[in-house]
JSON list of C-alpha atoms in Angstrom, two decimals:
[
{"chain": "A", "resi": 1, "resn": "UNK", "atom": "CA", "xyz": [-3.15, -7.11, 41.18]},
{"chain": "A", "resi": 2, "resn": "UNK", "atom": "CA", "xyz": [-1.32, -9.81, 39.85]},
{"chain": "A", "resi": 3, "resn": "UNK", "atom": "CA", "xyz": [-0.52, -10.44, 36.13]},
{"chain": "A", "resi": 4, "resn": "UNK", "atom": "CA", "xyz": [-2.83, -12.36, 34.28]},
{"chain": "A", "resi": 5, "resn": "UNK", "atom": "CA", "xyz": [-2.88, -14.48, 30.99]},
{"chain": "A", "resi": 6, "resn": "UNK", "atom": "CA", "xyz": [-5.43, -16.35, 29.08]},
{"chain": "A", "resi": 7, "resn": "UNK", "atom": "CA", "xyz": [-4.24, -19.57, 30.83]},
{"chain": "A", "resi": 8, "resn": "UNK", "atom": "CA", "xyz": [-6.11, -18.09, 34.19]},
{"chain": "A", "resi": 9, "resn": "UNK", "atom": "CA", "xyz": [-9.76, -18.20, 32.51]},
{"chain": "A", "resi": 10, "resn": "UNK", "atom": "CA", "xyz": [-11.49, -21.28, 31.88]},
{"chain": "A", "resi": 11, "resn": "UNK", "atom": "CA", "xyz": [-13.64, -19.49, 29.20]},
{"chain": "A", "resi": 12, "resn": "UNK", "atom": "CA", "xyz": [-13.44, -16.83, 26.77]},
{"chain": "A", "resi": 13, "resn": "UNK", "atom": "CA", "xyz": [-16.05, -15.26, 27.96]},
{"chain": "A", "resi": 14, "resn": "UNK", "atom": "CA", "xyz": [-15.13, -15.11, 31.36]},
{"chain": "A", "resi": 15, "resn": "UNK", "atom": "CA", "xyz": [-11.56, -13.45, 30.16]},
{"chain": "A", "resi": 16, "resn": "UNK", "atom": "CA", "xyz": [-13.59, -11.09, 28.21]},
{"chain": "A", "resi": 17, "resn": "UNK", "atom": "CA", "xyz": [-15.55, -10.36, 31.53]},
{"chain": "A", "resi": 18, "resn": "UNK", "atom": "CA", "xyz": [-12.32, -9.41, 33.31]},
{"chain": "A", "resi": 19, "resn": "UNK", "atom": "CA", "xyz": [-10.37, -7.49, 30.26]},
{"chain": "A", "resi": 20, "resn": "UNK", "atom": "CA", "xyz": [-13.84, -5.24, 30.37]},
{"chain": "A", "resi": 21, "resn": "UNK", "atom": "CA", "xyz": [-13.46, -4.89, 33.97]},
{"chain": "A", "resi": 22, "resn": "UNK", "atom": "CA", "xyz": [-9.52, -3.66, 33.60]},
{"chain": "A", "resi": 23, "resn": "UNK", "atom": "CA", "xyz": [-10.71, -0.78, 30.94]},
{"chain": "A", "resi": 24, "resn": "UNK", "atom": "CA", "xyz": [-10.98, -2.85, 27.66]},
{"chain": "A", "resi": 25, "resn": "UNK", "atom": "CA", "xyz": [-10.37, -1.68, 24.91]},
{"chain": "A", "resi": 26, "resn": "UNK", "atom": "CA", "xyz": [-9.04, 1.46, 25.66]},
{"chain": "A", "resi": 27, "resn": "UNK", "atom": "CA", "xyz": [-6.90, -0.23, 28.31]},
{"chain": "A", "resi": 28, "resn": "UNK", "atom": "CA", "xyz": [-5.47, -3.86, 28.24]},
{"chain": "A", "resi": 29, "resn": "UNK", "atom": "CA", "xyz": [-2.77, -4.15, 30.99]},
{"chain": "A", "resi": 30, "resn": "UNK", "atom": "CA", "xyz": [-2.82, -8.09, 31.29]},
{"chain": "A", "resi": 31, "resn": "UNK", "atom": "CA", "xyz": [-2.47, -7.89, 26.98]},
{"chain": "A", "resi": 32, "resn": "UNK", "atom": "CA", "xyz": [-5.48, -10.15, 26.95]},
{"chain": "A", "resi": 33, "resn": "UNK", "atom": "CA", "xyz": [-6.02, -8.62, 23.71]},
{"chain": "A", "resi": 34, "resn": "UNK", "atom": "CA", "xyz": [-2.74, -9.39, 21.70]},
{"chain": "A", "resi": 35, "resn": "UNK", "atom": "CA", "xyz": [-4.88, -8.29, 18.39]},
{"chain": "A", "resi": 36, "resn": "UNK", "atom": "CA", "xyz": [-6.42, -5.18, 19.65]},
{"chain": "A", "resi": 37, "resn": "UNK", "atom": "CA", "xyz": [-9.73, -5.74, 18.07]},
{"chain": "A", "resi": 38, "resn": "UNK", "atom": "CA", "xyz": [-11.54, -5.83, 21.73]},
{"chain": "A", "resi": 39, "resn": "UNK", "atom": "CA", "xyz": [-11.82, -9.36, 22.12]},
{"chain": "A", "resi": 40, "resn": "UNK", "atom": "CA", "xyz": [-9.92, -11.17, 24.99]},
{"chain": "A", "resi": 41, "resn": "UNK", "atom": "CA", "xyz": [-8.32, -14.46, 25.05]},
{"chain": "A", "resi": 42, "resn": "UNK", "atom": "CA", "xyz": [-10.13, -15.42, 21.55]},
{"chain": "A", "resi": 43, "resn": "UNK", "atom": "CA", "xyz": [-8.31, -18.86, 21.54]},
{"chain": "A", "resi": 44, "resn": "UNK", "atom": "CA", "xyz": [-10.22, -20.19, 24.97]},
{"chain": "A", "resi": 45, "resn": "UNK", "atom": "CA", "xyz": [-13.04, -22.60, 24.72]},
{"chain": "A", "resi": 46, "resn": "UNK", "atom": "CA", "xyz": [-16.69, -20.95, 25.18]},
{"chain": "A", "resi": 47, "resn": "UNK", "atom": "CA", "xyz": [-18.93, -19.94, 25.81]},
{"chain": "A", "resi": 48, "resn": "UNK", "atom": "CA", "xyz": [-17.71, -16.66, 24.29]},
{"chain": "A", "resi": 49, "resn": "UNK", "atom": "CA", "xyz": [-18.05, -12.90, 24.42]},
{"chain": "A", "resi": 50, "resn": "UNK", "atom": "CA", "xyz": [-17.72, -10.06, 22.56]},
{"chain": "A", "resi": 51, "resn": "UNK", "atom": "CA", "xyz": [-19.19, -7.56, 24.88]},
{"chain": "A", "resi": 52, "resn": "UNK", "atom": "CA", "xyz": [-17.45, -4.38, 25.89]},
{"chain": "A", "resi": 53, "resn": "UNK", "atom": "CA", "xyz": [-20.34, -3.29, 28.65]},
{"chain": "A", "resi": 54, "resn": "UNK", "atom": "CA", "xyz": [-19.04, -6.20, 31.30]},
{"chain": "A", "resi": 55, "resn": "UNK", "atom": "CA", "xyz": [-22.05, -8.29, 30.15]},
{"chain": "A", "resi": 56, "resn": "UNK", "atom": "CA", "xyz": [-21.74, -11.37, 27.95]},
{"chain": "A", "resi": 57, "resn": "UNK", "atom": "CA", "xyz": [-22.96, -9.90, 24.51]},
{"chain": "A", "resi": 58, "resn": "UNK", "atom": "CA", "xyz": [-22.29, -11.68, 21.33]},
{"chain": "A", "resi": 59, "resn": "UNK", "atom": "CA", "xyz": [-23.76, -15.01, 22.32]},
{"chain": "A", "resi": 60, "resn": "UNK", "atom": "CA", "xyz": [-21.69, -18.30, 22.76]},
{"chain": "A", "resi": 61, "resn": "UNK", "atom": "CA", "xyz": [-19.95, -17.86, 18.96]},
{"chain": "A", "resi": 62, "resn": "UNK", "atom": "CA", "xyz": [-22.66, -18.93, 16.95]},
{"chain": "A", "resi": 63, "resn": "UNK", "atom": "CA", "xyz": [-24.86, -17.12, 14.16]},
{"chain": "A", "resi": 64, "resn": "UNK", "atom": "CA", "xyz": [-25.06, -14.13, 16.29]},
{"chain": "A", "resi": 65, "resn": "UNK", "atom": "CA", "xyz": [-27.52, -11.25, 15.46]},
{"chain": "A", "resi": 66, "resn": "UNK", "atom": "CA", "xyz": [-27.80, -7.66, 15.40]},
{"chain": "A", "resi": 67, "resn": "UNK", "atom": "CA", "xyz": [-27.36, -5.93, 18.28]},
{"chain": "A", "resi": 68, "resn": "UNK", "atom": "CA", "xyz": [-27.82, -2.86, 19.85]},
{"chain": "A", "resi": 69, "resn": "UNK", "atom": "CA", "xyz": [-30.99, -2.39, 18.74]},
{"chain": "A", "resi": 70, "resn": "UNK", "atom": "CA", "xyz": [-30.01, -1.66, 15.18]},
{"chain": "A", "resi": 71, "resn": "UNK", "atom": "CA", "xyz": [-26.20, -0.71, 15.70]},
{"chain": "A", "resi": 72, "resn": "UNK", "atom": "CA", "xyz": [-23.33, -2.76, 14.51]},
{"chain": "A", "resi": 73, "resn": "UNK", "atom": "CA", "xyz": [-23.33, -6.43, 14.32]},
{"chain": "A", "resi": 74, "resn": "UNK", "atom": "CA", "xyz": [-22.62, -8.33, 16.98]},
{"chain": "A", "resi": 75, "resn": "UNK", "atom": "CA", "xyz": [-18.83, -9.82, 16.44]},
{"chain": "A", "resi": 76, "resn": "UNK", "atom": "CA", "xyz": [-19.12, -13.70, 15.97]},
{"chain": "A", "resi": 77, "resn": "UNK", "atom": "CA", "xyz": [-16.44, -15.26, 16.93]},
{"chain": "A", "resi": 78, "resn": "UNK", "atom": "CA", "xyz": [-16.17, -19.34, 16.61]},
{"chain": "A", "resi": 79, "resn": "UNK", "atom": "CA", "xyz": [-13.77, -22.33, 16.67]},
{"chain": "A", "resi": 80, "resn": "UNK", "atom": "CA", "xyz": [-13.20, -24.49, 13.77]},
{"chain": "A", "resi": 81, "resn": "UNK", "atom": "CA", "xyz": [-10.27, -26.63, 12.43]},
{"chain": "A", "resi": 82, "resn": "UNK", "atom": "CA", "xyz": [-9.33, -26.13, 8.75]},
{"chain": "A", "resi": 83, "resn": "UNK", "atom": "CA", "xyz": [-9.98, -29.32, 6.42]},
{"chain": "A", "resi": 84, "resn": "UNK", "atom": "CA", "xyz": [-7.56, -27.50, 3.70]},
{"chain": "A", "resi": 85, "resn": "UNK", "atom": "CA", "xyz": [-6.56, -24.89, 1.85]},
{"chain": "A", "resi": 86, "resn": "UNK", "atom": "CA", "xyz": [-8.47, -24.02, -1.47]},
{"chain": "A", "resi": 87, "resn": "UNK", "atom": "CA", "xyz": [-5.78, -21.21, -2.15]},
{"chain": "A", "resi": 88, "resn": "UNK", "atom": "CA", "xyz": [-3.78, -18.27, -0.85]},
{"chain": "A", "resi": 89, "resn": "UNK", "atom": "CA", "xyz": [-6.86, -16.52, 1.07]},
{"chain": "A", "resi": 90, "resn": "UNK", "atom": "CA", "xyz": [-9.81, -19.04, 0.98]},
{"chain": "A", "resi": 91, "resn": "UNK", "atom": "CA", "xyz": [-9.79, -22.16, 3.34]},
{"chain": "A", "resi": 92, "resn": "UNK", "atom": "CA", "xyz": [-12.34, -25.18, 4.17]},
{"chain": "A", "resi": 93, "resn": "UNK", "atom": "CA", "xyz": [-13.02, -25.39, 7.65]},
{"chain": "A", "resi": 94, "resn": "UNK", "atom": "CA", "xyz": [-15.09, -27.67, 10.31]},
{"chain": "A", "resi": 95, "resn": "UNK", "atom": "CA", "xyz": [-16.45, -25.37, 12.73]},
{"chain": "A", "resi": 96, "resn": "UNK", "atom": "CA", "xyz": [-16.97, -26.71, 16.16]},
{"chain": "A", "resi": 97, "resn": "UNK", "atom": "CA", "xyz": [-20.41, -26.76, 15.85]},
{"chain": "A", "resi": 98, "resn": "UNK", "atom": "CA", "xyz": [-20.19, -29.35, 13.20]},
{"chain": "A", "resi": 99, "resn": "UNK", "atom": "CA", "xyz": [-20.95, -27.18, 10.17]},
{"chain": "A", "resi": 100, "resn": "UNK", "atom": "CA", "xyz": [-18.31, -26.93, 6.76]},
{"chain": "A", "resi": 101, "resn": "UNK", "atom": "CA", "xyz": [-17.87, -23.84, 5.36]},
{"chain": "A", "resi": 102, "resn": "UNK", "atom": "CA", "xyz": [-15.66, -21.87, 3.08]},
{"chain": "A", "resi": 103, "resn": "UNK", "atom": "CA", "xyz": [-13.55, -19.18, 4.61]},
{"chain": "A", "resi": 104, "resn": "UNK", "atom": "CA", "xyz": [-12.46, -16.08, 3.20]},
{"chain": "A", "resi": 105, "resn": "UNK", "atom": "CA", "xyz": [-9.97, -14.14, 4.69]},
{"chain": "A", "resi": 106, "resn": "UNK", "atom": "CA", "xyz": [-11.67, -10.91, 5.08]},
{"chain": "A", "resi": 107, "resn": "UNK", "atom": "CA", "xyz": [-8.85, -7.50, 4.28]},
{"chain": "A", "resi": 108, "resn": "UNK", "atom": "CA", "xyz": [-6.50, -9.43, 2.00]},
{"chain": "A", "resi": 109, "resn": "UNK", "atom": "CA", "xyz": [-6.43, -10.25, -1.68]},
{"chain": "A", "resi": 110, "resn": "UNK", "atom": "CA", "xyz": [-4.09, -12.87, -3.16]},
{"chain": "A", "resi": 111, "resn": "UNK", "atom": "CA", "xyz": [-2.86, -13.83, -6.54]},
{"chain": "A", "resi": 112, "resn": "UNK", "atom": "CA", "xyz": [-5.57, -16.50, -8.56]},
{"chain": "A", "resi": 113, "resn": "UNK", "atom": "CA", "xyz": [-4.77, -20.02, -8.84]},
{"chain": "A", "resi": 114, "resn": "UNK", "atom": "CA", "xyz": [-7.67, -21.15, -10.04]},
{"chain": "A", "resi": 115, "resn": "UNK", "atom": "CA", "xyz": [-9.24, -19.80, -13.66]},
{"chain": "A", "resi": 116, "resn": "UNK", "atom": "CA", "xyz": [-5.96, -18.79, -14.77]},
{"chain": "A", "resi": 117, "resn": "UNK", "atom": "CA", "xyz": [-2.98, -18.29, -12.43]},
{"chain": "A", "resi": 118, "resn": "UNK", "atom": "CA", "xyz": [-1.55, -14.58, -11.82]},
{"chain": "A", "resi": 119, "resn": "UNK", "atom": "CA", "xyz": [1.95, -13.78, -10.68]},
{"chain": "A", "resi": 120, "resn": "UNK", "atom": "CA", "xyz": [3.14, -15.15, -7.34]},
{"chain": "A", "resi": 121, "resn": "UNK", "atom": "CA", "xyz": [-0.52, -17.13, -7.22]},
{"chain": "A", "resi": 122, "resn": "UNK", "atom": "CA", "xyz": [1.42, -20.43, -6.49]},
{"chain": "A", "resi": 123, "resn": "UNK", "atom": "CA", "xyz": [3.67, -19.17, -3.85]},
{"chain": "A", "resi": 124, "resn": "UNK", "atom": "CA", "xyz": [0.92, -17.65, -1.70]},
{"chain": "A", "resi": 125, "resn": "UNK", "atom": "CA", "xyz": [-1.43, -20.96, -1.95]},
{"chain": "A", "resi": 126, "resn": "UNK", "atom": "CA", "xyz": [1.47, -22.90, -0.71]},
{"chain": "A", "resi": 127, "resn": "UNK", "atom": "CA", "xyz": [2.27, -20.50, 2.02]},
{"chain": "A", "resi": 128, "resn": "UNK", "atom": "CA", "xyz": [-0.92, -21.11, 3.48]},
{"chain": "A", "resi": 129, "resn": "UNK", "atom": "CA", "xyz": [-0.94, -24.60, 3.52]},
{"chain": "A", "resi": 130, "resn": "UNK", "atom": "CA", "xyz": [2.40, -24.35, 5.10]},
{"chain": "A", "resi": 131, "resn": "UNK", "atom": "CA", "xyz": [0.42, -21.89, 7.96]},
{"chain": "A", "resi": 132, "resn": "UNK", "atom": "CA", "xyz": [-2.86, -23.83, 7.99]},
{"chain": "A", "resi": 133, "resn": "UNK", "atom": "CA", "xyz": [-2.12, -27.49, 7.18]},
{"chain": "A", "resi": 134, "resn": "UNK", "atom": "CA", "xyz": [-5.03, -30.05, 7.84]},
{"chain": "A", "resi": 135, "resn": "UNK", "atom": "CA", "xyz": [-6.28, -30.43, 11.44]},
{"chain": "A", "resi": 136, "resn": "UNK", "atom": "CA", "xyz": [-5.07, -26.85, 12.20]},
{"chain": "A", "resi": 137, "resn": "UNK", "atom": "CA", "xyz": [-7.25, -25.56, 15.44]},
{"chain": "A", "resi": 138, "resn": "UNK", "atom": "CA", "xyz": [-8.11, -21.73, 14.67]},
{"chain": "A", "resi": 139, "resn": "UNK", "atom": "CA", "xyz": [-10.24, -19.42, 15.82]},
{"chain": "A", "resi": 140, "resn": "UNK", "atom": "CA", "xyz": [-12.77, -16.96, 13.36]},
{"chain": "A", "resi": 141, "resn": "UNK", "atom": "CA", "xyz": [-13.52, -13.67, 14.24]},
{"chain": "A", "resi": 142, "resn": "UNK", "atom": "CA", "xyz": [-16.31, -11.74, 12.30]},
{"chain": "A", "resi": 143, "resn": "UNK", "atom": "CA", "xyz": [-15.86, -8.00, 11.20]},
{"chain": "A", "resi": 144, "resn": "UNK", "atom": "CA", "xyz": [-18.55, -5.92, 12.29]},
{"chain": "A", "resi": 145, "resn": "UNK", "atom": "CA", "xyz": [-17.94, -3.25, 10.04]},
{"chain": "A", "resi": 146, "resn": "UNK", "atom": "CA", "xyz": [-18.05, -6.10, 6.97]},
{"chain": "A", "resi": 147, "resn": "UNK", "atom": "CA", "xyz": [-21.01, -8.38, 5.83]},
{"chain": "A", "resi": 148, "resn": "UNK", "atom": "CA", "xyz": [-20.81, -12.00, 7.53]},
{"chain": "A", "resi": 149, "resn": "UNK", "atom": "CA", "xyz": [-20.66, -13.55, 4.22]},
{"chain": "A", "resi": 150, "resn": "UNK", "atom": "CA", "xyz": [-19.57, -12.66, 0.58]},
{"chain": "A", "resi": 151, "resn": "UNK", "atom": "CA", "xyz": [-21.55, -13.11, -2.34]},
{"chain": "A", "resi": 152, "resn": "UNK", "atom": "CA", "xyz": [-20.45, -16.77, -2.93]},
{"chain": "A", "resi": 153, "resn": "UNK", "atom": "CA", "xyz": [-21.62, -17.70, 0.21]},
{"chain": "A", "resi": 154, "resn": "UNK", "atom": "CA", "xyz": [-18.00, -18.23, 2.07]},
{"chain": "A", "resi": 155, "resn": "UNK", "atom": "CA", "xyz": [-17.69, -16.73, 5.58]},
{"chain": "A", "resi": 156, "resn": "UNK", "atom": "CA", "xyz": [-15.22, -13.73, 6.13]},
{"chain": "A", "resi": 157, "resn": "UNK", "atom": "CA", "xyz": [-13.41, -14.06, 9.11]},
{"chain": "A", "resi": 158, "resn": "UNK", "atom": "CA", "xyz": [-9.98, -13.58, 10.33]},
{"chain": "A", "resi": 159, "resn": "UNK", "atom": "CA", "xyz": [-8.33, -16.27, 11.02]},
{"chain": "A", "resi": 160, "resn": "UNK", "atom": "CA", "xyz": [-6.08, -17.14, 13.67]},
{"chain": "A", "resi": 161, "resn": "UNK", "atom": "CA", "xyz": [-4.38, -19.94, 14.99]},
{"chain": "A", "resi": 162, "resn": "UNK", "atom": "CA", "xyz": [-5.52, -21.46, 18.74]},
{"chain": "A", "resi": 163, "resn": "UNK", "atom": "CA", "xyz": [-1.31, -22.60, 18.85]},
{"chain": "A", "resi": 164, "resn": "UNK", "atom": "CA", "xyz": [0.82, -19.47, 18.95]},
{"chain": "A", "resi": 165, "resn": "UNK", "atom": "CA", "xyz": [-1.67, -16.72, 18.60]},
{"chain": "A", "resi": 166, "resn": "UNK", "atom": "CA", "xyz": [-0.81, -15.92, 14.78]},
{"chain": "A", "resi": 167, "resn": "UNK", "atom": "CA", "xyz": [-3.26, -14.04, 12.60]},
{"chain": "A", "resi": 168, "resn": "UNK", "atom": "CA", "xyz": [-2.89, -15.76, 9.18]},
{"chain": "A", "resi": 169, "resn": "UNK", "atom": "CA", "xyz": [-4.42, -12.89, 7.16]},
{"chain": "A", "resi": 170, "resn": "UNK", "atom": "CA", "xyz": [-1.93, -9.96, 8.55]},
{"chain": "A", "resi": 171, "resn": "UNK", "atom": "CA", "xyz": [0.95, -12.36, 7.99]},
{"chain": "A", "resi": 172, "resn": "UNK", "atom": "CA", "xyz": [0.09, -12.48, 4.58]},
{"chain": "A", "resi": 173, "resn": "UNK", "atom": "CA", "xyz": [0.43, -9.30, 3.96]},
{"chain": "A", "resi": 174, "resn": "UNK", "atom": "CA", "xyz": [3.47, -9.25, 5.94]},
{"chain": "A", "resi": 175, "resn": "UNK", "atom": "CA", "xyz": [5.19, -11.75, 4.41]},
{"chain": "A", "resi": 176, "resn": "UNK", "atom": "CA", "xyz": [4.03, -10.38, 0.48]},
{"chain": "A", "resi": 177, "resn": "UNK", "atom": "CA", "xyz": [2.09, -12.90, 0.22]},
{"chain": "A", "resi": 178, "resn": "UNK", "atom": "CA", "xyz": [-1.18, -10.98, -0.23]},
{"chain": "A", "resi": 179, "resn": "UNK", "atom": "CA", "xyz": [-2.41, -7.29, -0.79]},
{"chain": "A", "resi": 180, "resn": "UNK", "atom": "CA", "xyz": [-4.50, -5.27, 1.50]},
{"chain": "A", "resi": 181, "resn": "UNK", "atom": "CA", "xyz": [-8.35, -5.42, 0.02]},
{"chain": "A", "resi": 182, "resn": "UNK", "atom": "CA", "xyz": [-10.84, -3.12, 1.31]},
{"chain": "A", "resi": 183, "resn": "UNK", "atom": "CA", "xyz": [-13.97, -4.04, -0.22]},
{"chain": "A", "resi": 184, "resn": "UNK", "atom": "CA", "xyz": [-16.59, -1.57, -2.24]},
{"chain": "A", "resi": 185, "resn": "UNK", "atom": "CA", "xyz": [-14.95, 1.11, -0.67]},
{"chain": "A", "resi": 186, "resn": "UNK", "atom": "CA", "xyz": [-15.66, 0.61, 2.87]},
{"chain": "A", "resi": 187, "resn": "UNK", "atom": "CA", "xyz": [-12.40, 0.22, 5.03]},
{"chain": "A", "resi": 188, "resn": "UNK", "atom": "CA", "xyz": [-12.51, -2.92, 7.62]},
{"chain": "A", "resi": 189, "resn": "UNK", "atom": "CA", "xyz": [-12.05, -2.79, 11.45]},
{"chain": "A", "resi": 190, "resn": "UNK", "atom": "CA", "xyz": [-7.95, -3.57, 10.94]},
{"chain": "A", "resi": 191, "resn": "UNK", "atom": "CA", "xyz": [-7.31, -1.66, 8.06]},
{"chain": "A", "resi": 192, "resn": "UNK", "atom": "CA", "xyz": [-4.71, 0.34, 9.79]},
{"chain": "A", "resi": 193, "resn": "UNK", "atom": "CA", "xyz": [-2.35, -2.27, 11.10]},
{"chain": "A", "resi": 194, "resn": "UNK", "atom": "CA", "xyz": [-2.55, -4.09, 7.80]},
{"chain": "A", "resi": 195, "resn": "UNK", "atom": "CA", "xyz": [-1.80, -0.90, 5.99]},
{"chain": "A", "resi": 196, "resn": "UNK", "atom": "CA", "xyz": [0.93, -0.61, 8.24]},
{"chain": "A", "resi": 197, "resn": "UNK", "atom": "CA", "xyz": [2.21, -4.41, 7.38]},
{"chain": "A", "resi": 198, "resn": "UNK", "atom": "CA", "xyz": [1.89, -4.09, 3.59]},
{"chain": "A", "resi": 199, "resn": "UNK", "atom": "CA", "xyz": [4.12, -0.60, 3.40]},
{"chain": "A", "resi": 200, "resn": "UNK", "atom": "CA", "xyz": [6.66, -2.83, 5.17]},
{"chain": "A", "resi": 201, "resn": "UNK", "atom": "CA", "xyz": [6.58, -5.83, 2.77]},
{"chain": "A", "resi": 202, "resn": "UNK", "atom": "CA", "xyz": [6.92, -3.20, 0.13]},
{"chain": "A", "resi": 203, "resn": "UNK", "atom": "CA", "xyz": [9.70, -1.37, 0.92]},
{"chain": "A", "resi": 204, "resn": "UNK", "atom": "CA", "xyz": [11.38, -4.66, 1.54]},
{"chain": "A", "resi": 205, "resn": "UNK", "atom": "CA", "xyz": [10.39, -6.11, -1.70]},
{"chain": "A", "resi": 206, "resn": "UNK", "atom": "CA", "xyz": [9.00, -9.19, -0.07]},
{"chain": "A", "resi": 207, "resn": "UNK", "atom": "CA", "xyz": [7.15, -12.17, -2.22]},
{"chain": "A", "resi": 208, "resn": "UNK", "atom": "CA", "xyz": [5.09, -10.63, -4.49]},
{"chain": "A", "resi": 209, "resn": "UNK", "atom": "CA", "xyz": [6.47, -7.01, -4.42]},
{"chain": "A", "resi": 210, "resn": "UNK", "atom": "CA", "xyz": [9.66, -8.19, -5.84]},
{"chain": "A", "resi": 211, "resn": "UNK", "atom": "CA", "xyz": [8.30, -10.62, -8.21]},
{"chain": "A", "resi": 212, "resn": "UNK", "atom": "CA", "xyz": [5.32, -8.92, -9.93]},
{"chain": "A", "resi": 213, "resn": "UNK", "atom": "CA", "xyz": [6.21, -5.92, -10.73]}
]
């Protein structure tokens, strides 16, 4: 069969359809799945699916639900375009549905700006503005491992661009812009490959590393 891309698929659910069919997640040979969190093509228009059975589970990227009759959530996974940056790790978004909410970007921690501001605090907000200026077209992806929304109400989602593919919250941590956060103990889907990005921004003494020690 010939190689595919995301460009073939006029929906992400219908990409998420064929990734199944080709032995997603365990097996991606068209890299639908540049993230490897089991969702194909996440930057196509819906309706959308996060199912890994070959039907279209996990709804058209709205509120979602439980499923599996009492199993994991159901991974939401929604457009929006960010209105601006509050600081390092929390955006304002427009989802497509109309809605504005607060975004926090779930696994990462970055210095404080606001109530007092810590060591490389300044450096991180204005890295993300620099990623995610206004108008930006991402994509938010739920963890279902993680509640939907923290106790201040914002959404935790990872956040990825629709232009280029990037995943703002493990380039953070790349980069030394942020720290790996695993919250109350209880170690998110991605924990591993961010792990993996913040040993490297260590030993490289990158942003904060070098800076706030």
């Amino acid at each position: 069969m010939a190689d595919r891309d995301c460009g073939d698929f006029a929906t992400q659910a219908a990409a998420q359809r064929f990734y199944v069919s080709q032995g997603g997640p365990q097996s991606d040979p068209h890299r639908l799945d540049d993230d490897g969190d089991g969702v194909a093509c996440e930057s196509n228009p819906c309706p959308c699916s996060t199912s890994t059975d070959g039907g279209d589970g996990g709804g058209d990227g709205g509120d979602g639900g439980s499923g599996g009759g009492g199993g994991r959530p159901d991974r939401v996974v929604e457009k929006a375009t960010v209105i601006r940056v509050i600081d390092g790790d929390t955006v304002k978004v427009r989802l497509a549905r109309g809605a504005v909410e607060d975004v926090r970007l779930i696994g990462i921690d970055t210095p404080e700006v606001h109530g007092g501001t810590e060591c490389w605090g300044p450096q991180a907000s204005r890295f993300t503005k620099r990623v995610l200026p206004r108008g930006t077209k991402v994509v938010l992806t739920s963890d279902r491992t993680q509640d939907r929304k923290d106790r201040y109400g914002r959404l935790l989602r990872y956040v990825k661009k629709v232009n280029g593919g990037v995943e703002v919250n493990r380039l953070l941590v790349g980069r030394g812009h942020a720290t790996v956060y695993v919250y109350d103990g209880k170690p998110f889907e991605r924990v591993r490959p961010f792990k993996a990005a913040q040993a490297v921004a260590k030993r490289a003494d990158r942003g904060l590393w070098s800076a706030c020690r």
